[in-house]
mmCIF file of C-alpha atoms in Angstrom:
data_model
loop_
_atom_site.group_PDB
_atom_site.id
_atom_site.type_symbol
_atom_site.label_atom_id
_atom_site.label_comp_id
_atom_site.label_asym_id
_atom_site.label_seq_id
_atom_site.Cartn_x
_atom_site.Cartn_y
_atom_site.Cartn_z
ATOM 1 C CA MET A 11 51.047 -76.762 -114.051
ATOM 2 C CA ARG A 12 48.181 -75.962 -116.196
ATOM 3 C CA GLU A 13 45.037 -75.816 -114.439
ATOM 4 C CA LEU A 14 42.246 -78.600 -115.190
ATOM 5 C CA THR A 15 39.397 -77.096 -116.997
ATOM 6 C CA ASP A 16 35.763 -78.257 -115.701
ATOM 7 C CA ARG A 17 35.332 -80.653 -118.413
ATOM 8 C CA GLU A 18 38.908 -82.362 -117.756
ATOM 9 C CA LEU A 19 38.209 -82.568 -114.097
ATOM 10 C CA TYR A 20 34.817 -84.019 -114.561
ATOM 11 C CA GLN A 21 36.113 -86.525 -116.958
ATOM 12 C CA ALA A 22 39.069 -87.579 -114.789
ATOM 13 C CA LEU A 23 36.685 -87.888 -111.549
ATOM 14 C CA GLN A 24 34.528 -90.219 -113.833
ATOM 15 C CA TYR A 25 37.523 -92.050 -114.752
ATOM 16 C CA ALA A 26 38.504 -92.489 -111.119
ATOM 17 C CA LYS A 27 35.120 -93.506 -110.124
ATOM 18 C CA SER A 28 34.684 -96.169 -113.192
ATOM 19 C CA GLN A 29 37.470 -98.204 -111.701
ATOM 20 C CA ASP A 30 36.773 -101.542 -110.741
ATOM 21 C CA GLU A 31 38.516 -103.366 -107.812
ATOM 22 C CA ASN A 32 41.025 -105.077 -109.985
ATOM 23 C CA ALA A 33 42.079 -101.662 -111.898
ATOM 24 C CA GLY A 34 42.059 -99.994 -108.692
ATOM 25 C CA ARG A 35 44.460 -102.313 -107.372
ATOM 26 C CA ALA A 36 46.620 -102.200 -110.359
ATOM 27 C CA ILE A 37 46.645 -98.369 -110.487
ATOM 28 C CA LEU A 38 47.609 -98.553 -106.807
ATOM 29 C CA GLN A 39 50.402 -101.096 -107.178
ATOM 30 C CA GLN A 40 51.800 -98.973 -110.134
ATOM 31 C CA PHE A 41 51.789 -96.012 -107.773
ATOM 32 C CA GLN A 42 53.518 -97.770 -104.814
ATOM 33 C CA THR A 43 56.097 -99.120 -107.535
ATOM 34 C CA GLU A 44 57.091 -95.770 -108.829
ATOM 35 C CA GLN A 45 56.619 -93.561 -105.867
ATOM 36 C CA PRO A 46 57.331 -95.566 -103.183
ATOM 37 C CA ALA A 47 58.374 -92.737 -100.602
ATOM 38 C CA LEU A 48 55.322 -90.756 -101.643
ATOM 39 C CA ALA A 49 53.169 -93.869 -101.532
ATOM 40 C CA GLN A 50 54.336 -94.532 -97.866
ATOM 41 C CA THR A 51 53.637 -90.814 -96.738
ATOM 42 C CA ILE A 52 50.360 -90.621 -98.108
ATOM 43 C CA PHE A 53 48.941 -94.195 -97.237
ATOM 44 C CA GLY A 54 51.189 -94.644 -94.202
ATOM 45 C CA VAL A 55 51.924 -91.264 -92.371
ATOM 46 C CA PHE A 56 49.073 -89.209 -93.725
ATOM 47 C CA SER A 57 46.445 -91.598 -93.098
ATOM 48 C CA ALA A 58 47.921 -92.750 -89.733
ATOM 49 C CA LEU A 59 47.642 -88.879 -88.458
ATOM 50 C CA ILE A 60 44.083 -88.825 -89.486
ATOM 51 C CA ALA A 61 43.404 -92.342 -88.079
ATOM 52 C CA ASP A 62 44.981 -91.339 -84.688
ATOM 53 C CA LYS A 63 41.714 -88.838 -84.471
ATOM 54 C CA ASP A 64 39.200 -90.596 -86.685
ATOM 55 C CA ARG A 65 39.190 -94.074 -88.360
ATOM 56 C CA ASN A 66 36.501 -93.276 -90.743
ATOM 57 C CA LEU A 67 37.917 -89.873 -91.932
ATOM 58 C CA ALA A 68 41.016 -91.873 -92.503
ATOM 59 C CA ASN A 69 39.383 -94.441 -94.910
ATOM 60 C CA LEU A 70 37.753 -91.359 -96.546
ATOM 61 C CA PHE A 71 41.149 -89.551 -97.132
ATOM 62 C CA MET A 72 42.394 -92.819 -98.595
ATOM 63 C CA ASP A 73 39.544 -93.316 -101.086
ATOM 64 C CA LEU A 74 40.089 -89.453 -102.053
ATOM 65 C CA CYS A 75 43.730 -89.904 -102.432
ATOM 66 C CA PHE A 76 42.914 -92.766 -104.923
ATOM 67 C CA ASP A 77 40.856 -90.156 -106.682
ATOM 68 C CA VAL A 78 43.726 -87.839 -107.077
ATOM 69 C CA ILE A 79 46.000 -90.388 -108.443
ATOM 70 C CA CYS A 80 43.540 -91.291 -110.998
ATOM 71 C CA VAL A 81 42.862 -87.505 -111.856
ATOM 72 C CA PHE A 82 46.407 -86.915 -112.348
ATOM 73 C CA LYS A 83 46.979 -90.134 -114.320
ATOM 74 C CA HIS A 84 43.964 -89.357 -116.528
ATOM 75 C CA ALA A 85 44.590 -85.685 -116.989
ATOM 76 C CA PHE A 86 48.361 -85.558 -117.217
ATOM 77 C CA GLY A 87 49.578 -89.042 -118.219
ATOM 78 C CA ASP A 88 51.316 -91.923 -116.465
ATOM 79 C CA LEU A 89 52.762 -91.027 -112.850
ATOM 80 C CA PRO A 90 56.375 -90.012 -112.942
ATOM 81 C CA ASP A 91 58.831 -92.374 -111.613
ATOM 82 C CA GLN A 92 60.385 -91.362 -108.364
ATOM 83 C CA ARG A 93 63.958 -92.651 -109.574
ATOM 84 C CA VAL A 94 63.614 -89.953 -112.586
ATOM 85 C CA LEU A 95 62.595 -87.059 -110.240
ATOM 86 C CA SER A 96 66.072 -87.680 -108.129
ATOM 87 C CA MET A 97 66.533 -88.073 -104.255
ATOM 88 C CA GLU A 98 67.403 -84.462 -104.120
ATOM 89 C CA TRP A 99 64.202 -83.026 -105.495
ATOM 90 C CA LEU A 100 62.237 -85.332 -103.005
ATOM 91 C CA GLN A 101 64.471 -84.333 -100.123
ATOM 92 C CA ASN A 102 63.847 -80.540 -100.961
ATOM 93 C CA THR A 103 60.235 -80.932 -101.487
ATOM 94 C CA ALA A 104 60.026 -83.075 -98.257
ATOM 95 C CA ALA A 105 62.109 -80.521 -96.160
ATOM 96 C CA LEU A 106 59.781 -77.679 -97.240
ATOM 97 C CA LEU A 107 56.669 -79.407 -95.894
ATOM 98 C CA ASP A 108 58.522 -80.746 -92.733
ATOM 99 C CA ALA A 109 58.325 -77.958 -90.287
ATOM 100 C CA GLU A 110 54.762 -77.215 -90.588
ATOM 101 C CA LEU A 111 53.751 -80.673 -90.784
ATOM 102 C CA GLN A 112 55.209 -81.280 -87.542
ATOM 103 C CA ALA A 113 52.438 -79.361 -86.018
ATOM 104 C CA PHE A 114 50.017 -81.939 -87.111
ATOM 105 C CA MET A 115 51.961 -84.813 -85.409
ATOM 106 C CA PRO A 116 50.566 -86.318 -82.414
ATOM 107 C CA GLY A 117 52.810 -86.437 -79.475
ATOM 108 C CA ASN A 118 55.184 -83.423 -80.709
ATOM 109 C CA GLN A 119 55.732 -81.369 -77.889
ATOM 110 C CA MET A 120 54.464 -77.897 -79.169
ATOM 111 C CA ASP A 121 53.045 -74.814 -77.342
ATOM 112 C CA THR A 122 49.335 -74.881 -78.539
ATOM 113 C CA LYS A 123 49.503 -71.246 -80.135
ATOM 114 C CA PHE A 124 52.470 -72.326 -82.120
ATOM 115 C CA ARG A 125 50.661 -75.577 -83.188
ATOM 116 C CA ASP A 126 47.622 -73.589 -84.282
ATOM 117 C CA LYS A 127 49.512 -71.077 -86.013
ATOM 118 C CA PHE A 128 51.529 -73.653 -88.073
ATOM 119 C CA GLN A 129 48.479 -75.594 -88.819
ATOM 120 C CA ASN A 130 46.671 -72.324 -90.065
ATOM 121 C CA ARG A 131 49.715 -71.114 -92.049
ATOM 122 C CA PHE A 132 50.123 -74.039 -93.622
ATOM 123 C CA THR A 133 46.477 -74.644 -94.874
ATOM 124 C CA GLU A 134 46.253 -70.922 -95.840
ATOM 125 C CA ARG A 135 49.361 -71.360 -98.079
ATOM 126 C CA LEU A 136 48.123 -74.320 -99.655
ATOM 127 C CA ILE A 137 44.796 -72.927 -100.412
ATOM 128 C CA ASP A 138 46.384 -69.491 -101.689
ATOM 129 C CA SER A 139 48.812 -71.736 -104.002
ATOM 130 C CA ASN A 140 45.820 -72.158 -106.451
ATOM 131 C CA SER A 141 47.254 -75.793 -107.477
ATOM 132 C CA GLN A 142 44.129 -77.278 -109.075
ATOM 133 C CA PRO A 143 41.767 -75.155 -107.204
ATOM 134 C CA ASP A 144 38.628 -76.815 -108.528
ATOM 135 C CA LEU A 145 39.993 -80.283 -107.659
ATOM 136 C CA VAL A 146 40.786 -78.864 -104.135
ATOM 137 C CA LYS A 147 37.209 -77.618 -103.915
ATOM 138 C CA PHE A 148 35.811 -80.774 -105.174
ATOM 139 C CA MET A 149 37.802 -82.552 -102.240
ATOM 140 C CA ASP A 150 36.744 -80.233 -99.620
ATOM 141 C CA GLU A 151 33.122 -80.346 -100.572
ATOM 142 C CA THR A 152 33.346 -84.324 -100.657
ATOM 143 C CA ILE A 153 34.797 -84.165 -97.108
ATOM 144 C CA SER A 154 32.030 -81.609 -95.999
ATOM 145 C CA GLU A 155 29.316 -84.038 -97.309
ATOM 146 C CA TYR A 156 30.741 -86.895 -95.150
ATOM 147 C CA VAL A 157 30.952 -84.604 -92.243
ATOM 148 C CA ALA A 158 27.376 -83.411 -92.537
ATOM 149 C CA GLU A 159 26.131 -86.990 -92.288
ATOM 150 C CA SER A 160 28.582 -88.223 -89.670
ATOM 151 C CA PRO A 161 29.696 -85.490 -87.307
ATOM 152 C CA THR A 162 33.252 -85.632 -86.430
ATOM 153 C CA ASP A 163 35.871 -83.988 -84.324
ATOM 154 C CA PRO A 164 37.066 -80.709 -85.578
ATOM 155 C CA ASP A 165 40.655 -81.304 -85.164
ATOM 156 C CA ALA A 166 40.596 -84.645 -87.319
ATOM 157 C CA LEU A 167 38.304 -82.594 -89.779
ATOM 158 C CA ARG A 168 40.961 -79.784 -90.266
ATOM 159 C CA THR A 169 43.761 -82.345 -90.431
ATOM 160 C CA THR A 170 41.917 -84.429 -93.294
ATOM 161 C CA ARG A 171 41.298 -81.213 -95.065
ATOM 162 C CA THR A 172 44.997 -80.432 -94.855
ATOM 163 C CA MET A 173 46.381 -83.749 -95.613
ATOM 164 C CA ILE A 174 44.147 -83.824 -99.033
ATOM 165 C CA PHE A 175 45.496 -80.337 -99.951
ATOM 166 C CA VAL A 176 49.283 -81.511 -99.458
ATOM 167 C CA VAL A 177 48.584 -84.518 -101.477
ATOM 168 C CA ILE A 178 47.336 -82.211 -104.370
ATOM 169 C CA GLN A 179 50.087 -79.955 -103.781
ATOM 170 C CA LEU A 180 52.517 -82.846 -103.859
ATOM 171 C CA PHE A 181 51.143 -84.138 -107.077
ATOM 172 C CA CYS A 182 51.414 -80.872 -108.762
ATOM 173 C CA ALA A 183 54.978 -80.667 -107.503
ATOM 174 C CA MET A 184 55.678 -84.004 -108.911
ATOM 175 C CA TYR A 185 54.235 -83.500 -112.420
ATOM 176 C CA ASP A 186 55.849 -79.892 -112.597
ATOM 177 C CA GLN A 187 59.085 -81.559 -111.792
ATOM 178 C CA ALA A 188 59.082 -84.082 -114.353
ATOM 179 C CA GLU A 189 57.959 -81.669 -116.904
ATOM 180 C CA ARG A 190 61.020 -79.517 -116.096
ATOM 181 C CA LEU A 191 63.134 -82.592 -116.494
ATOM 182 C CA ALA A 192 61.741 -83.614 -119.814
ATOM 183 C CA LYS A 193 62.364 -80.038 -121.196
ATOM 184 C CA ALA A 194 66.018 -79.968 -119.967
#
């Protein structure tokens, strides 16, 4: 997937911020219709992981996910339909994330050293992937601005940053797969 230019990213973020309530609902409805598994993962599982630690950060996370949806939609076109991508692709993508994501699940019995190692490795791997680094940087700065005004639990902060990286990575993978299928 090509990296967005500064101008493209700015325009896509402006598009996201310009959506009124009705347009925003329509975008989310389309996303939930075309990508039900991903929508449930992002707005159900991921936001719940954050909400267990900090409800306000979970709300910020969901707002940022809306921005991510809009950025990709504006910059790369309509969201790929889950039915087009195939269940095998979805399962493989999910399996790659599962082991490290288990370290973020509350209640999972895991040695603290292993949990920290998996969480840190996962975050570092996502940062090193360079998937839309300017978008990742923007999201990280937005989270930092929020935390500067409203101190929060460091664990909740790390989980929020990691989950927004995951969302961006998943969108990159989804659009990459749709592009590969279109060329085949």
